[in-house]
Amino acid sequence: MLEYDAAYKMETYFAPSNPVDADHISMKFGVSIDGGEVQVIDTIKSSYNAGAWSDSIWSNGVRNNVHTASVELGELEWGTHTIRIYAQDPALVLQKMVLYSSRRLPTSCLGAPESYFVGEKSVGK
């Protein structure tokens, strides 16, 4: 549940997989909010070169054991929303999502700690 009206972003954390097809360099997923239009995001660039330390996306993925991608969600009102994630490419494994507004959390390797919400009652803090 969102605590206030604001423009939100979502940081996604994926397992550091590589594309399964050398002729199709992408690791795409889709995101929709409340049944709206699906935004398609590619977690890697078309110039991605798995195994090359000169490729910062690959080498950072290996070093941090994660690929990250940011998604602009736009203005969202206070309250409960439905976020749907769609895998577009094989080998894409979502590990974590972190929602934030302009009050972004401090940077950390694994992102914010996990939180649970059931209805309007916070559980498992």
Coordinates of N, CA, C and O in Angstrom, one line a residue:
M1 N 0.8 -1.2 0.0 CA 0.0 0.0 0.0 C 0.9 1.2 0.0 O 1.8 1.3 0.8
L2 N 0.6 2.2 -0.9 CA 1.4 3.4 -1.0 C 0.9 4.3 0.1 O -0.3 4.4 0.4
E3 N 1.8 5.0 0.7 CA 1.5 5.9 1.9 C 1.1 7.3 1.5 O 0.5 8.0 2.3
Y4 N 1.4 7.7 0.3 CA 1.1 9.1 -0.1 C 1.1 9.2 -1.7 O 1.7 8.4 -2.3
D5 N 0.5 10.2 -2.2 CA 0.4 10.5 -3.6 C 1.8 10.9 -4.1 O 2.4 11.8 -3.4
A6 N 2.4 10.4 -5.1 CA 3.7 10.8 -5.6 C 4.0 10.1 -6.9 O 3.3 9.2 -7.3
A7 N 5.1 10.5 -7.6 CA 5.6 9.8 -8.7 C 6.5 8.7 -8.2 O 7.4 8.9 -7.3
Y8 N 6.3 7.5 -8.6 CA 7.0 6.3 -8.1 C 7.9 5.7 -9.2 O 7.6 5.8 -10.4
K9 N 9.0 5.1 -8.7 CA 9.8 4.3 -9.5 C 9.9 2.9 -8.9 O 9.6 2.7 -7.7
M10 N 10.3 1.9 -9.7 CA 10.5 0.6 -9.2 C 11.9 0.1 -9.6 O 12.2 0.1 -10.8
E11 N 12.6 -0.3 -8.6 CA 14.0 -0.9 -8.9 C 13.7 -2.4 -8.9 O 13.2 -3.0 -7.9
T12 N 14.1 -3.1 -10.0 CA 14.0 -4.5 -10.1 C 15.3 -5.2 -10.0 O 16.3 -4.7 -10.5
Y13 N 15.4 -6.4 -9.3 CA 16.6 -7.1 -9.1 C 16.3 -8.5 -9.8 O 15.4 -9.2 -9.4
F14 N 17.2 -8.9 -10.7 CA 17.1 -10.1 -11.4 C 18.3 -11.0 -11.2 O 19.4 -10.4 -11.1
A15 N 18.1 -12.3 -11.3 CA 19.3 -13.2 -11.3 C 20.2 -12.8 -12.5 O 19.7 -12.5 -13.5
P16 N 21.5 -12.9 -12.3 CA 22.4 -12.5 -13.4 C 22.5 -13.5 -14.5 O 23.6 -14.0 -14.8
S17 N 21.4 -13.8 -15.1 CA 21.4 -14.7 -16.2 C 21.9 -14.1 -17.5 O 22.0 -12.9 -17.6
N18 N 22.2 -14.9 -18.5 CA 22.6 -14.4 -19.8 C 21.5 -14.8 -20.8 O 20.8 -15.8 -20.6
P19 N 21.4 -14.1 -21.9 CA 20.4 -14.4 -23.0 C 20.7 -15.9 -23.4 O 21.9 -16.3 -23.5
V20 N 19.7 -16.6 -23.7 CA 19.8 -18.0 -24.1 C 20.1 -18.2 -25.7 O 20.4 -19.2 -26.1
D21 N 19.9 -17.1 -26.4 CA 20.0 -17.1 -27.9 C 21.0 -16.0 -28.3 O 20.8 -14.9 -28.1
A22 N 22.2 -16.5 -28.8 CA 23.2 -15.5 -29.2 C 22.7 -14.5 -30.3 O 23.3 -13.5 -30.5
D23 N 21.7 -14.9 -31.1 CA 21.2 -14.0 -32.1 C 20.1 -13.1 -31.6 O 19.6 -12.2 -32.4
H24 N 19.7 -13.2 -30.4 CA 18.6 -12.4 -29.8 C 19.1 -11.9 -28.4 O 18.9 -12.5 -27.4
I25 N 19.8 -10.8 -28.4 CA 20.4 -10.3 -27.2 C 19.4 -9.4 -26.5 O 19.3 -8.2 -26.8
S26 N 18.6 -9.9 -25.6 CA 17.7 -9.2 -24.7 C 17.3 -10.0 -23.5 O 17.4 -11.2 -23.5
M27 N 17.0 -9.3 -22.5 CA 16.4 -9.9 -21.3 C 15.3 -9.0 -20.8 O 15.4 -8.2 -19.9
K28 N 14.2 -9.1 -21.5 CA 13.1 -8.1 -21.4 C 12.0 -8.7 -20.4 O 11.8 -9.9 -20.3
F29 N 11.3 -7.7 -19.8 CA 10.2 -8.0 -18.9 C 9.2 -6.9 -19.1 O 9.5 -5.8 -19.6
G30 N 7.9 -7.1 -18.7 CA 6.9 -6.1 -18.8 C 6.3 -5.8 -17.4 O 6.3 -6.6 -16.6
V31 N 5.9 -4.6 -17.3 CA 5.3 -4.1 -16.0 C 4.0 -3.4 -16.3 O 4.0 -2.5 -17.2
S32 N 2.9 -3.7 -15.6 CA 1.7 -2.9 -15.7 C 1.2 -2.6 -14.3 O 1.4 -3.4 -13.4
I33 N 0.6 -1.4 -14.2 CA 0.0 -1.0 -12.9 C -1.5 -0.9 -13.1 O -2.0 -0.3 -14.0
D34 N -2.2 -1.6 -12.2 CA -3.7 -1.6 -12.1 C -4.3 -1.9 -13.5 O -5.3 -1.2 -13.9
G35 N -3.8 -2.8 -14.2 CA -4.4 -3.2 -15.5 C -4.1 -2.3 -16.6 O -4.7 -2.4 -17.7
G36 N -3.2 -1.3 -16.5 CA -2.9 -0.3 -17.5 C -1.9 -0.9 -18.6 O -1.7 -2.1 -18.6
E37 N -1.5 0.0 -19.4 CA -0.6 -0.4 -20.5 C 0.7 -1.1 -20.0 O 1.3 -0.6 -19.0
V38 N 1.2 -2.1 -20.7 CA 2.4 -2.8 -20.2 C 3.6 -2.0 -20.8 O 3.7 -1.8 -22.0
Q39 N 4.5 -1.7 -19.9 CA 5.8 -1.1 -20.2 C 6.8 -2.2 -20.4 O 6.9 -3.1 -19.5
V40 N 7.5 -2.3 -21.5 CA 8.5 -3.3 -21.8 C 9.9 -2.7 -21.5 O 10.3 -1.7 -22.0
I41 N 10.6 -3.4 -20.6 CA 12.0 -2.9 -20.2 C 13.0 -4.0 -20.5 O 12.7 -5.2 -20.2
D42 N 14.1 -3.6 -21.1 CA 15.2 -4.6 -21.3 C 16.3 -4.3 -20.3 O 16.7 -3.2 -20.0
T43 N 16.6 -5.4 -19.6 CA 17.6 -5.3 -18.5 C 19.1 -5.2 -19.0 O 20.0 -5.0 -18.2
I44 N 19.3 -5.5 -20.2 CA 20.6 -5.4 -20.8 C 20.5 -4.6 -22.1 O 19.5 -4.5 -22.7
K45 N 21.7 -4.1 -22.6 CA 21.8 -3.4 -23.9 C 22.0 -4.4 -25.0 O 22.5 -5.5 -24.8
S46 N 21.7 -4.0 -26.2 CA 21.9 -4.9 -27.4 C 23.3 -5.2 -27.6 O 23.7 -6.2 -28.3
S47 N 24.2 -4.4 -27.1 CA 25.7 -4.6 -27.2 C 26.2 -5.5 -26.1 O 27.4 -5.7 -26.1
Y48 N 25.4 -6.0 -25.3 CA 25.8 -6.9 -24.2 C 26.7 -8.0 -24.7 O 26.4 -8.7 -25.7
N49 N 27.8 -8.2 -24.0 CA 28.8 -9.2 -24.4 C 29.1 -10.1 -23.1 O 30.0 -9.8 -22.4
A50 N 28.4 -11.2 -23.0 CA 28.6 -12.1 -21.8 C 30.0 -12.6 -21.9 O 30.5 -13.1 -22.9
G51 N 30.7 -12.6 -20.7 CA 32.0 -13.1 -20.6 C 33.1 -12.1 -20.8 O 34.3 -12.4 -20.7
A52 N 32.8 -10.9 -21.2 CA 33.8 -9.8 -21.5 C 33.8 -8.9 -20.3 O 32.8 -8.2 -20.0
W53 N 34.9 -8.9 -19.6 CA 35.0 -8.0 -18.4 C 34.9 -6.5 -18.8 O 34.6 -5.7 -18.0
S54 N 35.1 -6.2 -20.1 CA 35.0 -4.8 -20.6 C 33.5 -4.4 -20.6 O 33.2 -3.2 -20.7
D55 N 32.6 -5.4 -20.6 CA 31.2 -5.1 -20.6 C 30.7 -4.8 -19.2 O 30.6 -5.8 -18.4
S56 N 30.4 -3.6 -18.8 CA 30.1 -3.2 -17.4 C 28.9 -3.9 -16.9 O 28.8 -4.3 -15.8
I57 N 27.9 -4.1 -17.8 CA 26.6 -4.8 -17.4 C 26.9 -6.2 -17.0 O 26.5 -6.7 -15.9
W58 N 27.7 -6.9 -17.8 CA 28.0 -8.3 -17.5 C 28.9 -8.4 -16.3 O 28.6 -9.2 -15.3
S59 N 30.0 -7.6 -16.2 CA 30.9 -7.7 -15.1 C 30.3 -7.3 -13.8 O 30.5 -7.9 -12.8
N60 N 29.4 -6.3 -13.8 CA 28.7 -5.9 -12.6 C 27.7 -6.9 -12.2 O 27.5 -7.2 -11.0
G61 N 27.1 -7.6 -13.1 CA 26.1 -8.6 -12.8 C 26.8 -9.8 -12.1 O 26.3 -10.4 -11.2
V62 N 28.0 -10.1 -12.6 CA 28.8 -11.2 -12.0 C 29.3 -10.8 -10.6 O 29.1 -11.6 -9.7
R63 N 29.9 -9.6 -10.5 CA 30.4 -9.2 -9.3 C 29.3 -9.0 -8.2 O 29.5 -9.4 -7.0
N64 N 28.2 -8.5 -8.5 CA 27.1 -8.3 -7.6 C 26.1 -9.4 -7.5 O 25.2 -9.4 -6.7
N65 N 26.2 -10.4 -8.4 CA 25.3 -11.5 -8.5 C 23.8 -11.0 -8.7 O 22.9 -11.6 -8.2
V66 N 23.7 -10.0 -9.5 CA 22.3 -9.4 -9.8 C 22.4 -8.5 -11.0 O 23.4 -7.8 -11.2
H67 N 21.3 -8.4 -11.8 CA 21.1 -7.4 -12.8 C 20.0 -6.5 -12.2 O 19.0 -7.0 -11.7
T68 N 20.1 -5.2 -12.4 CA 19.0 -4.3 -11.9 C 18.5 -3.5 -13.1 O 19.2 -3.3 -14.1
A69 N 17.3 -3.1 -12.9 CA 16.7 -2.2 -13.9 C 15.7 -1.3 -13.2 O 14.9 -1.8 -12.3
S70 N 15.6 0.0 -13.6 CA 14.6 0.9 -13.0 C 13.5 1.1 -14.0 O 13.7 1.1 -15.2
V71 N 12.3 1.3 -13.4 CA 11.1 1.5 -14.2 C 10.4 2.7 -13.6 O 10.1 2.8 -12.4
E72 N 10.0 3.6 -14.5 CA 9.2 4.8 -14.1 C 7.8 4.4 -14.0 O 7.2 3.9 -15.0
L73 N 7.1 4.5 -12.9 CA 5.7 4.1 -12.7 C 4.8 5.2 -12.9 O 3.6 5.1 -13.1
G74 N 5.3 6.5 -12.8 CA 4.5 7.7 -12.9 C 3.8 8.0 -11.6 O 4.1 7.5 -10.5
E75 N 2.8 8.9 -11.7 CA 2.1 9.4 -10.5 C 1.1 8.3 -10.1 O 0.3 7.8 -10.9
L76 N 1.2 8.0 -8.8 CA 0.3 7.0 -8.2 C -0.4 7.6 -7.0 O 0.3 8.3 -6.2
E77 N -1.6 7.4 -6.8 CA -2.3 7.9 -5.6 C -2.1 7.0 -4.4 O -1.8 5.8 -4.6
W78 N -2.4 7.5 -3.3 CA -2.3 6.8 -2.0 C -3.2 5.6 -2.1 O -4.3 5.6 -2.7
G79 N -2.8 4.4 -1.6 CA -3.7 3.3 -1.5 C -3.1 2.0 -2.1 O -1.9 2.0 -2.4
T80 N -3.9 1.0 -2.3 CA -3.5 -0.3 -2.8 C -3.5 -0.3 -4.3 O -4.5 0.2 -4.9
H81 N -2.5 -0.8 -4.9 CA -2.4 -1.0 -6.4 C -1.9 -2.4 -6.8 O -1.4 -3.1 -5.9
T82 N -2.2 -2.8 -8.0 CA -1.8 -4.1 -8.5 C -0.7 -3.9 -9.5 O -0.8 -3.2 -10.5
I83 N 0.4 -4.6 -9.2 CA 1.6 -4.5 -10.1 C 1.7 -5.9 -10.7 O 1.8 -6.9 -10.0
R84 N 1.7 -6.0 -12.0 CA 1.9 -7.2 -12.7 C 3.2 -7.2 -13.5 O 3.6 -6.2 -14.1
I85 N 4.0 -8.3 -13.3 CA 5.3 -8.5 -14.0 C 5.1 -9.6 -15.0 O 4.6 -10.6 -14.7
Y86 N 5.6 -9.3 -16.3 CA 5.5 -10.3 -17.3 C 6.9 -10.6 -17.8 O 7.6 -9.7 -18.2
A87 N 7.2 -11.9 -17.9 CA 8.5 -12.3 -18.4 C 8.4 -12.3 -20.0 O 7.4 -12.9 -20.5
Q88 N 9.3 -11.7 -20.7 CA 9.2 -11.7 -22.1 C 10.3 -12.7 -22.7 O 10.1 -13.3 -23.7
D89 N 11.5 -12.7 -22.0 CA 12.6 -13.6 -22.5 C 12.8 -14.7 -21.5 O 12.6 -14.5 -20.3
P90 N 13.2 -15.9 -22.0 CA 13.5 -17.0 -21.1 C 14.8 -16.6 -20.3 O 15.6 -15.7 -20.6
A91 N 14.9 -17.3 -19.2 CA 16.1 -17.2 -18.3 C 16.0 -16.0 -17.4 O 17.0 -15.6 -16.7
L92 N 14.9 -15.2 -17.4 CA 14.8 -14.0 -16.6 C 14.1 -14.4 -15.3 O 13.0 -14.9 -15.3
V93 N 14.8 -14.2 -14.2 CA 14.3 -14.6 -12.9 C 14.3 -13.4 -12.0 O 15.3 -12.9 -11.6
L94 N 13.1 -12.9 -11.7 CA 12.9 -11.8 -10.8 C 13.1 -12.2 -9.3 O 12.6 -13.2 -8.9
Q95 N 14.0 -11.5 -8.7 CA 14.3 -11.8 -7.3 C 13.7 -10.8 -6.3 O 13.3 -11.2 -5.2
K96 N 13.6 -9.5 -6.7 CA 13.1 -8.5 -5.8 C 12.6 -7.3 -6.6 O 13.1 -7.0 -7.6
M97 N 11.6 -6.6 -6.0 CA 11.2 -5.3 -6.5 C 11.2 -4.3 -5.3 O 10.8 -4.7 -4.2
V98 N 11.7 -3.1 -5.6 CA 11.7 -2.1 -4.5 C 11.0 -0.8 -5.1 O 11.4 -0.3 -6.1
L99 N 9.9 -0.4 -4.5 CA 9.2 0.8 -4.9 C 9.6 2.0 -4.1 O 9.8 1.8 -2.9
Y100 N 9.8 3.1 -4.7 CA 10.2 4.3 -4.0 C 9.7 5.5 -4.8 O 9.5 5.5 -6.0
S101 N 9.6 6.6 -4.0 CA 9.3 7.9 -4.6 C 10.6 8.8 -4.6 O 11.7 8.2 -4.6
S102 N 10.4 10.1 -4.6 CA 11.6 10.9 -4.5 C 12.4 10.7 -3.2 O 13.5 11.1 -3.2
R103 N 11.7 10.1 -2.3 CA 12.4 9.8 -1.0 C 13.1 8.4 -1.1 O 12.8 7.5 -0.4
R104 N 13.9 8.2 -2.1 CA 14.6 7.0 -2.4 C 15.4 6.5 -1.1 O 16.0 7.3 -0.4
L105 N 15.4 5.2 -1.0 CA 16.1 4.6 0.1 C 17.6 4.6 -0.1 O 18.0 4.7 -1.3
P106 N 18.4 4.6 0.9 CA 19.9 4.6 0.7 C 20.3 3.4 -0.2 O 19.7 2.3 -0.1
T107 N 21.3 3.6 -1.0 CA 21.8 2.5 -1.9 C 22.4 1.4 -1.1 O 23.1 1.6 -0.2
S108 N 22.1 0.1 -1.5 CA 22.7 -1.0 -0.9 C 22.7 -2.1 -2.0 O 22.0 -2.1 -2.9
C109 N 23.6 -3.1 -1.8 CA 23.8 -4.1 -2.8 C 22.5 -4.9 -3.0 O 22.1 -5.2 -4.1
L110 N 21.7 -5.2 -1.9 CA 20.5 -6.0 -2.1 C 19.2 -5.3 -2.0 O 18.2 -5.8 -1.9
G111 N 19.3 -3.9 -1.9 CA 18.1 -3.1 -1.8 C 17.5 -3.1 -0.4 O 18.1 -3.5 0.5
A112 N 16.3 -2.6 -0.4 CA 15.6 -2.4 0.9 C 15.2 -3.8 1.5 O 15.1 -4.8 0.8
P113 N 15.1 -3.9 2.8 CA 14.6 -5.1 3.4 C 13.2 -5.5 3.0 O 12.5 -4.6 2.7
E114 N 12.9 -6.7 3.0 CA 11.6 -7.2 2.6 C 10.5 -6.7 3.6 O 10.7 -6.6 4.8
S115 N 9.3 -6.4 3.0 CA 8.2 -6.0 3.9 C 6.9 -6.7 3.4 O 6.8 -7.0 2.2
Y116 N 6.0 -6.9 4.3 CA 4.8 -7.6 3.9 C 3.6 -6.7 4.3 O 3.6 -6.1 5.4
F117 N 2.6 -6.7 3.5 CA 1.3 -6.0 3.9 C 0.1 -6.9 3.6 O 0.0 -7.4 2.5
V118 N -0.7 -7.0 4.6 CA -1.9 -7.8 4.4 C -3.1 -6.8 4.7 O -3.2 -6.4 5.8
G119 N -3.8 -6.5 3.6 CA -4.9 -5.5 3.8 C -4.2 -4.2 4.2 O -3.3 -3.7 3.6
E120 N -4.7 -3.6 5.3 CA -4.0 -2.4 5.8 C -3.2 -2.6 7.0 O -2.8 -1.7 7.7
K121 N -3.0 -3.9 7.4 CA -2.3 -4.2 8.6 C -0.9 -4.7 8.2 O -0.7 -5.6 7.5
S122 N 0.2 -4.0 8.7 CA 1.5 -4.4 8.5 C 1.9 -5.7 9.3 O 1.6 -5.8 10.4
V123 N 2.5 -6.6 8.6 CA 2.9 -7.9 9.2 C 4.3 -8.2 9.0 O 4.9 -7.9 7.9
G124 N 5.0 -8.8 9.9 CA 6.3 -9.4 9.7 C 7.5 -8.4 9.7 O 8.4 -8.6 9.0
K125 N 7.3 -7.3 10.4 CA 8.4 -6.3 10.5 C 9.6 -6.8 11.3 O 9.4 -7.5 12.2

